[in-house]
Amino acid sequence: VTGSLHIGHALTFTIQDALIRYRRMTGRDTLWQPGTDHAGIATQMVVERQLAEQGITRNDVGRDGLIDRIWTWKEQSGGRILDQLTRLGASADWPRERFTMDPAFSAAVRKVFVTLYKQGLIYRDKRLGNW
């Protein structure tokens, strides 16, 4: 959720759209679930830049204040990105749109991680992880 889409996004979404439409035309069950990502550090940097323009630091607003401002920025920016995707004509399943930090989505991810951990399929260790 760092702002507007750029030409690289347009290319990526066009390719995804062509592939999903092809799969639908060949009779396959498909789901192209649209969503926006909180983008972690990149989003935080955008918000911190906005604060700096006002002469404020993230320490001045505190953790909760920073998170509130990030959610506000997500509402402004995330809507712009999804609007741009719909104007591109992307054939996503728009009623199922998600955001990575939605409470229900985060809870589902935690539940899966706990389940996988209890089943011994994932573990915690001091190792390099590529993801």
Short mmCIF file of N, CA and C in Angstrom, two decimals:
data_model
loop_
_atom_site.label_atom_id
_atom_site.label_comp_id
_atom_site.label_asym_id
_atom_site.label_seq_id
_atom_site.Cartn_x
_atom_site.Cartn_y
_atom_site.Cartn_z
N VAL A 1 0.85 -1.17 0.00
CA VAL A 1 0.00 0.00 0.00
C VAL A 1 0.90 1.24 0.00
N THR A 2 1.66 1.39 -1.06
CA THR A 2 2.64 2.47 -1.08
C THR A 2 2.27 3.60 -2.02
N GLY A 3 1.11 3.57 -2.64
CA GLY A 3 0.73 4.67 -3.51
C GLY A 3 -0.03 4.18 -4.72
N SER A 4 0.39 4.65 -5.88
CA SER A 4 -0.26 4.30 -7.14
C SER A 4 0.48 3.16 -7.84
N LEU A 5 -0.23 2.52 -8.75
CA LEU A 5 0.39 1.48 -9.55
C LEU A 5 1.35 2.10 -10.56
N HIS A 6 2.36 1.32 -10.96
CA HIS A 6 3.26 1.77 -12.02
C HIS A 6 3.18 0.78 -13.18
N ILE A 7 3.93 1.02 -14.23
CA ILE A 7 3.82 0.21 -15.45
C ILE A 7 4.14 -1.26 -15.19
N GLY A 8 5.04 -1.53 -14.25
CA GLY A 8 5.36 -2.92 -13.91
C GLY A 8 4.16 -3.64 -13.32
N HIS A 9 3.39 -2.93 -12.47
CA HIS A 9 2.16 -3.52 -11.94
C HIS A 9 1.19 -3.82 -13.08
N ALA A 10 1.04 -2.86 -14.00
CA ALA A 10 0.11 -3.04 -15.12
C ALA A 10 0.48 -4.27 -15.94
N LEU A 11 1.77 -4.44 -16.20
CA LEU A 11 2.22 -5.61 -16.96
C LEU A 11 1.91 -6.90 -16.20
N THR A 12 2.26 -6.94 -14.93
CA THR A 12 2.04 -8.14 -14.12
C THR A 12 0.56 -8.49 -14.06
N PHE A 13 -0.29 -7.50 -13.81
CA PHE A 13 -1.72 -7.77 -13.70
C PHE A 13 -2.33 -8.16 -15.05
N THR A 14 -1.81 -7.60 -16.13
CA THR A 14 -2.30 -7.97 -17.46
C THR A 14 -1.98 -9.43 -17.75
N ILE A 15 -0.78 -9.86 -17.41
CA ILE A 15 -0.40 -11.27 -17.61
C ILE A 15 -1.28 -12.18 -16.75
N GLN A 16 -1.46 -11.81 -15.48
CA GLN A 16 -2.30 -12.62 -14.59
C GLN A 16 -3.73 -12.69 -15.12
N ASP A 17 -4.23 -11.57 -15.61
CA ASP A 17 -5.60 -11.52 -16.12
C ASP A 17 -5.74 -12.43 -17.34
N ALA A 18 -4.77 -12.38 -18.25
CA ALA A 18 -4.82 -13.24 -19.43
C ALA A 18 -4.81 -14.72 -19.04
N LEU A 19 -3.96 -15.06 -18.09
CA LEU A 19 -3.88 -16.46 -17.65
C LEU A 19 -5.17 -16.93 -16.99
N ILE A 20 -5.74 -16.11 -16.12
CA ILE A 20 -6.95 -16.53 -15.41
C ILE A 20 -8.14 -16.62 -16.38
N ARG A 21 -8.21 -15.70 -17.34
CA ARG A 21 -9.29 -15.77 -18.34
C ARG A 21 -9.15 -17.03 -19.19
N TYR A 22 -7.93 -17.36 -19.57
CA TYR A 22 -7.69 -18.58 -20.36
C TYR A 22 -8.15 -19.80 -19.57
N ARG A 23 -7.78 -19.88 -18.31
CA ARG A 23 -8.17 -21.03 -17.49
C ARG A 23 -9.69 -21.12 -17.37
N ARG A 24 -10.35 -19.98 -17.23
CA ARG A 24 -11.82 -19.99 -17.16
C ARG A 24 -12.41 -20.51 -18.47
N MET A 25 -11.86 -20.04 -19.60
CA MET A 25 -12.37 -20.43 -20.91
C MET A 25 -12.17 -21.92 -21.17
N THR A 26 -11.18 -22.53 -20.52
CA THR A 26 -10.96 -23.97 -20.71
C THR A 26 -11.71 -24.80 -19.67
N GLY A 27 -12.60 -24.14 -18.91
CA GLY A 27 -13.48 -24.84 -17.99
C GLY A 27 -12.93 -25.13 -16.61
N ARG A 28 -11.80 -24.57 -16.29
CA ARG A 28 -11.24 -24.81 -14.96
C ARG A 28 -11.87 -23.90 -13.92
N ASP A 29 -11.97 -24.41 -12.69
CA ASP A 29 -12.40 -23.56 -11.58
C ASP A 29 -11.26 -22.61 -11.27
N THR A 30 -11.57 -21.35 -11.22
CA THR A 30 -10.52 -20.35 -10.97
C THR A 30 -10.95 -19.38 -9.89
N LEU A 31 -9.96 -18.83 -9.22
CA LEU A 31 -10.19 -17.74 -8.28
C LEU A 31 -9.01 -16.80 -8.38
N TRP A 32 -9.28 -15.59 -8.76
CA TRP A 32 -8.26 -14.55 -8.73
C TRP A 32 -8.73 -13.57 -7.66
N GLN A 33 -8.22 -13.75 -6.48
CA GLN A 33 -8.66 -12.96 -5.33
C GLN A 33 -7.81 -11.70 -5.23
N PRO A 34 -8.43 -10.55 -5.41
CA PRO A 34 -7.65 -9.31 -5.34
C PRO A 34 -7.34 -8.94 -3.90
N GLY A 35 -6.28 -8.22 -3.74
CA GLY A 35 -5.93 -7.77 -2.40
C GLY A 35 -4.78 -6.79 -2.42
N THR A 36 -4.62 -6.14 -1.30
CA THR A 36 -3.49 -5.23 -1.14
C THR A 36 -2.67 -5.72 0.03
N ASP A 37 -1.39 -5.44 -0.06
CA ASP A 37 -0.42 -5.87 0.94
C ASP A 37 -0.01 -4.66 1.75
N HIS A 38 0.18 -4.86 3.04
CA HIS A 38 0.57 -3.73 3.89
C HIS A 38 1.98 -3.24 3.55
N ALA A 39 2.77 -4.04 2.84
CA ALA A 39 4.10 -3.66 2.36
C ALA A 39 5.06 -3.27 3.47
N GLY A 40 4.71 -3.55 4.70
CA GLY A 40 5.60 -3.39 5.84
C GLY A 40 6.41 -2.12 5.89
N ILE A 41 7.70 -2.27 5.71
CA ILE A 41 8.63 -1.15 5.86
C ILE A 41 8.36 -0.06 4.84
N ALA A 42 8.02 -0.43 3.60
CA ALA A 42 7.77 0.58 2.57
C ALA A 42 6.61 1.49 2.96
N THR A 43 5.54 0.91 3.47
CA THR A 43 4.39 1.72 3.90
C THR A 43 4.77 2.58 5.10
N GLN A 44 5.49 2.00 6.03
CA GLN A 44 5.92 2.76 7.21
C GLN A 44 6.77 3.96 6.78
N MET A 45 7.63 3.77 5.78
CA MET A 45 8.48 4.87 5.32
C MET A 45 7.65 5.99 4.70
N VAL A 46 6.61 5.62 3.94
CA VAL A 46 5.73 6.63 3.35
C VAL A 46 5.07 7.45 4.45
N VAL A 47 4.55 6.77 5.46
CA VAL A 47 3.87 7.46 6.57
C VAL A 47 4.87 8.31 7.36
N GLU A 48 6.06 7.78 7.60
CA GLU A 48 7.07 8.56 8.33
C GLU A 48 7.48 9.80 7.54
N ARG A 49 7.53 9.70 6.22
CA ARG A 49 7.82 10.88 5.39
C ARG A 49 6.73 11.93 5.54
N GLN A 50 5.48 11.48 5.59
CA GLN A 50 4.37 12.41 5.80
C GLN A 50 4.49 13.09 7.16
N LEU A 51 4.85 12.33 8.17
CA LEU A 51 5.04 12.91 9.50
C LEU A 51 6.17 13.93 9.49
N ALA A 52 7.27 13.60 8.81
CA ALA A 52 8.43 14.50 8.76
C ALA A 52 8.06 15.83 8.13
N GLU A 53 7.17 15.81 7.13
CA GLU A 53 6.72 17.05 6.49
C GLU A 53 6.00 17.95 7.49
N GLN A 54 5.45 17.34 8.54
CA GLN A 54 4.76 18.09 9.59
C GLN A 54 5.68 18.36 10.78
N GLY A 55 6.96 17.97 10.64
CA GLY A 55 7.91 18.16 11.73
C GLY A 55 7.72 17.20 12.89
N ILE A 56 7.16 16.02 12.61
CA ILE A 56 6.85 15.02 13.63
C ILE A 56 7.64 13.75 13.32
N THR A 57 8.06 13.03 14.36
CA THR A 57 8.71 11.73 14.16
C THR A 57 7.76 10.62 14.62
N ARG A 58 8.10 9.40 14.26
CA ARG A 58 7.27 8.27 14.70
C ARG A 58 7.30 8.13 16.22
N ASN A 59 8.39 8.53 16.83
CA ASN A 59 8.47 8.48 18.29
C ASN A 59 7.52 9.48 18.94
N ASP A 60 7.28 10.60 18.26
CA ASP A 60 6.35 11.61 18.78
C ASP A 60 4.92 11.07 18.86
N VAL A 61 4.53 10.27 17.87
CA VAL A 61 3.15 9.77 17.85
C VAL A 61 3.00 8.43 18.57
N GLY A 62 4.12 7.74 18.82
CA GLY A 62 4.07 6.45 19.51
C GLY A 62 3.65 5.33 18.57
N ARG A 63 3.78 4.11 19.06
CA ARG A 63 3.47 2.94 18.23
C ARG A 63 2.01 2.92 17.78
N ASP A 64 1.09 3.11 18.74
CA ASP A 64 -0.33 3.08 18.38
C ASP A 64 -0.69 4.19 17.41
N GLY A 65 -0.13 5.38 17.63
CA GLY A 65 -0.39 6.49 16.73
C GLY A 65 0.13 6.23 15.33
N LEU A 66 1.30 5.61 15.24
CA LEU A 66 1.87 5.28 13.94
C LEU A 66 1.00 4.24 13.23
N ILE A 67 0.56 3.24 13.97
CA ILE A 67 -0.30 2.21 13.37
C ILE A 67 -1.61 2.82 12.89
N ASP A 68 -2.19 3.72 13.68
CA ASP A 68 -3.42 4.41 13.25
C ASP A 68 -3.19 5.16 11.94
N ARG A 69 -2.07 5.84 11.83
CA ARG A 69 -1.77 6.61 10.62
C ARG A 69 -1.52 5.69 9.43
N ILE A 70 -0.91 4.53 9.70
CA ILE A 70 -0.70 3.57 8.62
C ILE A 70 -2.05 3.05 8.12
N TRP A 71 -2.99 2.76 9.03
CA TRP A 71 -4.33 2.31 8.61
C TRP A 71 -5.03 3.40 7.81
N THR A 72 -4.86 4.66 8.22
CA THR A 72 -5.46 5.77 7.47
C THR A 72 -4.88 5.82 6.07
N TRP A 73 -3.56 5.70 5.97
CA TRP A 73 -2.89 5.71 4.67
C TRP A 73 -3.36 4.53 3.82
N LYS A 74 -3.56 3.37 4.43
CA LYS A 74 -4.04 2.20 3.71
C LYS A 74 -5.41 2.48 3.11
N GLU A 75 -6.27 3.13 3.87
CA GLU A 75 -7.61 3.43 3.36
C GLU A 75 -7.54 4.36 2.15
N GLN A 76 -6.65 5.34 2.20
CA GLN A 76 -6.51 6.28 1.08
C GLN A 76 -5.84 5.61 -0.12
N SER A 77 -4.71 4.99 0.12
CA SER A 77 -3.89 4.44 -0.94
C SER A 77 -4.43 3.13 -1.50
N GLY A 78 -4.88 2.24 -0.62
CA GLY A 78 -5.39 0.94 -1.06
C GLY A 78 -6.57 1.08 -1.98
N GLY A 79 -7.44 2.01 -1.70
CA GLY A 79 -8.59 2.26 -2.57
C GLY A 79 -8.16 2.73 -3.95
N ARG A 80 -7.13 3.55 -4.00
CA ARG A 80 -6.62 4.06 -5.28
C ARG A 80 -6.09 2.90 -6.13
N ILE A 81 -5.33 2.02 -5.49
CA ILE A 81 -4.75 0.89 -6.22
C ILE A 81 -5.86 -0.02 -6.79
N LEU A 82 -6.84 -0.34 -5.97
CA LEU A 82 -7.93 -1.21 -6.44
C LEU A 82 -8.74 -0.54 -7.53
N ASP A 83 -8.94 0.77 -7.43
CA ASP A 83 -9.64 1.52 -8.47
C ASP A 83 -8.87 1.44 -9.79
N GLN A 84 -7.56 1.59 -9.71
CA GLN A 84 -6.73 1.50 -10.91
C GLN A 84 -6.82 0.11 -11.54
N LEU A 85 -6.85 -0.92 -10.71
CA LEU A 85 -6.96 -2.29 -11.24
C LEU A 85 -8.30 -2.51 -11.92
N THR A 86 -9.37 -1.98 -11.35
CA THR A 86 -10.67 -2.16 -12.00
C THR A 86 -10.71 -1.40 -13.31
N ARG A 87 -10.07 -0.23 -13.38
CA ARG A 87 -10.03 0.52 -14.63
C ARG A 87 -9.20 -0.19 -15.69
N LEU A 88 -8.22 -1.01 -15.26
CA LEU A 88 -7.47 -1.83 -16.22
C LEU A 88 -8.34 -2.96 -16.77
N GLY A 89 -9.46 -3.22 -16.11
CA GLY A 89 -10.36 -4.28 -16.56
C GLY A 89 -10.03 -5.65 -16.00
N ALA A 90 -9.29 -5.68 -14.92
CA ALA A 90 -8.90 -6.96 -14.31
C ALA A 90 -10.14 -7.75 -13.92
N SER A 91 -10.15 -9.04 -14.26
CA SER A 91 -11.33 -9.88 -14.03
C SER A 91 -11.25 -10.63 -12.70
N ALA A 92 -10.80 -9.93 -11.69
CA ALA A 92 -10.68 -10.53 -10.35
C ALA A 92 -12.05 -10.70 -9.71
N ASP A 93 -12.10 -11.47 -8.64
CA ASP A 93 -13.33 -11.68 -7.88
C ASP A 93 -13.42 -10.56 -6.84
N TRP A 94 -13.87 -9.39 -7.29
CA TRP A 94 -13.81 -8.16 -6.49
C TRP A 94 -14.53 -8.24 -5.15
N PRO A 95 -15.66 -8.93 -5.01
CA PRO A 95 -16.29 -9.00 -3.68
C PRO A 95 -15.43 -9.71 -2.62
N ARG A 96 -14.41 -10.46 -3.06
CA ARG A 96 -13.55 -11.19 -2.12
C ARG A 96 -12.26 -10.45 -1.81
N GLU A 97 -12.18 -9.18 -2.12
CA GLU A 97 -10.96 -8.39 -1.90
C GLU A 97 -10.51 -8.47 -0.45
N ARG A 98 -9.20 -8.59 -0.25
CA ARG A 98 -8.62 -8.71 1.09
C ARG A 98 -7.43 -7.77 1.25
N PHE A 99 -7.11 -7.54 2.51
CA PHE A 99 -5.92 -6.78 2.89
C PHE A 99 -5.14 -7.66 3.86
N THR A 100 -3.82 -7.70 3.72
CA THR A 100 -3.02 -8.64 4.52
C THR A 100 -3.17 -8.45 6.02
N MET A 101 -3.55 -7.28 6.47
CA MET A 101 -3.66 -7.05 7.91
C MET A 101 -5.10 -7.08 8.41
N ASP A 102 -6.06 -7.50 7.56
CA ASP A 102 -7.44 -7.65 8.03
C ASP A 102 -7.44 -8.63 9.20
N PRO A 103 -8.18 -8.33 10.27
CA PRO A 103 -8.17 -9.21 11.45
C PRO A 103 -8.51 -10.67 11.14
N ALA A 104 -9.52 -10.92 10.33
CA ALA A 104 -9.91 -12.30 10.03
C ALA A 104 -8.81 -13.01 9.24
N PHE A 105 -8.20 -12.30 8.32
CA PHE A 105 -7.12 -12.87 7.51
C PHE A 105 -5.92 -13.20 8.39
N SER A 106 -5.54 -12.27 9.26
CA SER A 106 -4.41 -12.49 10.17
C SER A 106 -4.68 -13.67 11.11
N ALA A 107 -5.91 -13.78 11.60
CA ALA A 107 -6.27 -14.89 12.48
C ALA A 107 -6.16 -16.23 11.75
N ALA A 108 -6.60 -16.26 10.49
CA ALA A 108 -6.51 -17.49 9.71
C ALA A 108 -5.06 -17.90 9.49
N VAL A 109 -4.20 -16.94 9.21
CA VAL A 109 -2.77 -17.24 9.02
C VAL A 109 -2.16 -17.78 10.30
N ARG A 110 -2.48 -17.14 11.44
CA ARG A 110 -1.96 -17.63 12.73
C ARG A 110 -2.44 -19.06 13.00
N LYS A 111 -3.71 -19.33 12.73
CA LYS A 111 -4.27 -20.66 12.96
C LYS A 111 -3.53 -21.71 12.14
N VAL A 112 -3.27 -21.41 10.88
CA VAL A 112 -2.55 -22.36 10.01
C VAL A 112 -1.14 -22.59 10.52
N PHE A 113 -0.45 -21.51 10.91
CA PHE A 113 0.91 -21.67 11.43
C PHE A 113 0.93 -22.53 12.69
N VAL A 114 -0.01 -22.31 13.59
CA VAL A 114 -0.07 -23.11 14.82
C VAL A 114 -0.33 -24.57 14.47
N THR A 115 -1.27 -24.81 13.57
CA THR A 115 -1.58 -26.18 13.16
C THR A 115 -0.36 -26.86 12.55
N LEU A 116 0.31 -26.18 11.63
CA LEU A 116 1.50 -26.75 10.99
C LEU A 116 2.60 -27.02 12.01
N TYR A 117 2.75 -26.11 12.98
CA TYR A 117 3.77 -26.29 14.02
C TYR A 117 3.45 -27.52 14.87
N LYS A 118 2.19 -27.64 15.29
CA LYS A 118 1.79 -28.79 16.12
C LYS A 118 1.95 -30.11 15.38
N GLN A 119 1.80 -30.08 14.06
CA GLN A 119 1.96 -31.29 13.25
C GLN A 119 3.43 -31.57 12.92
N GLY A 120 4.31 -30.69 13.37
CA GLY A 120 5.74 -30.88 13.11
C GLY A 120 6.17 -30.57 11.69
N LEU A 121 5.30 -29.89 10.94
CA LEU A 121 5.61 -29.59 9.55
C LEU A 121 6.42 -28.31 9.39
N ILE A 122 6.38 -27.45 10.40
CA ILE A 122 7.25 -26.28 10.42
C ILE A 122 7.90 -26.20 11.79
N TYR A 123 9.01 -25.54 11.86
CA TYR A 123 9.73 -25.42 13.12
C TYR A 123 10.48 -24.10 13.16
N ARG A 124 10.92 -23.75 14.33
CA ARG A 124 11.69 -22.53 14.51
C ARG A 124 13.14 -22.92 14.76
N ASP A 125 14.04 -22.26 14.04
CA ASP A 125 15.46 -22.57 14.18
C ASP A 125 16.26 -21.36 13.72
N LYS A 126 17.54 -21.41 13.99
CA LYS A 126 18.42 -20.33 13.54
C LYS A 126 18.98 -20.73 12.18
N ARG A 127 18.18 -20.49 11.16
CA ARG A 127 18.54 -20.83 9.79
C ARG A 127 18.08 -19.70 8.87
N LEU A 128 18.74 -19.63 7.73
CA LEU A 128 18.34 -18.66 6.71
C LEU A 128 17.09 -19.18 6.01
N GLY A 129 16.10 -18.34 5.87
CA GLY A 129 14.88 -18.73 5.18
C GLY A 129 14.63 -17.83 3.99
N ASN A 130 14.53 -18.41 2.81
CA ASN A 130 14.22 -17.63 1.61
C ASN A 130 12.71 -17.62 1.42
N TRP A 131 12.11 -16.43 1.41
CA TRP A 131 10.67 -16.31 1.24
C TRP A 131 10.33 -15.01 0.60
#
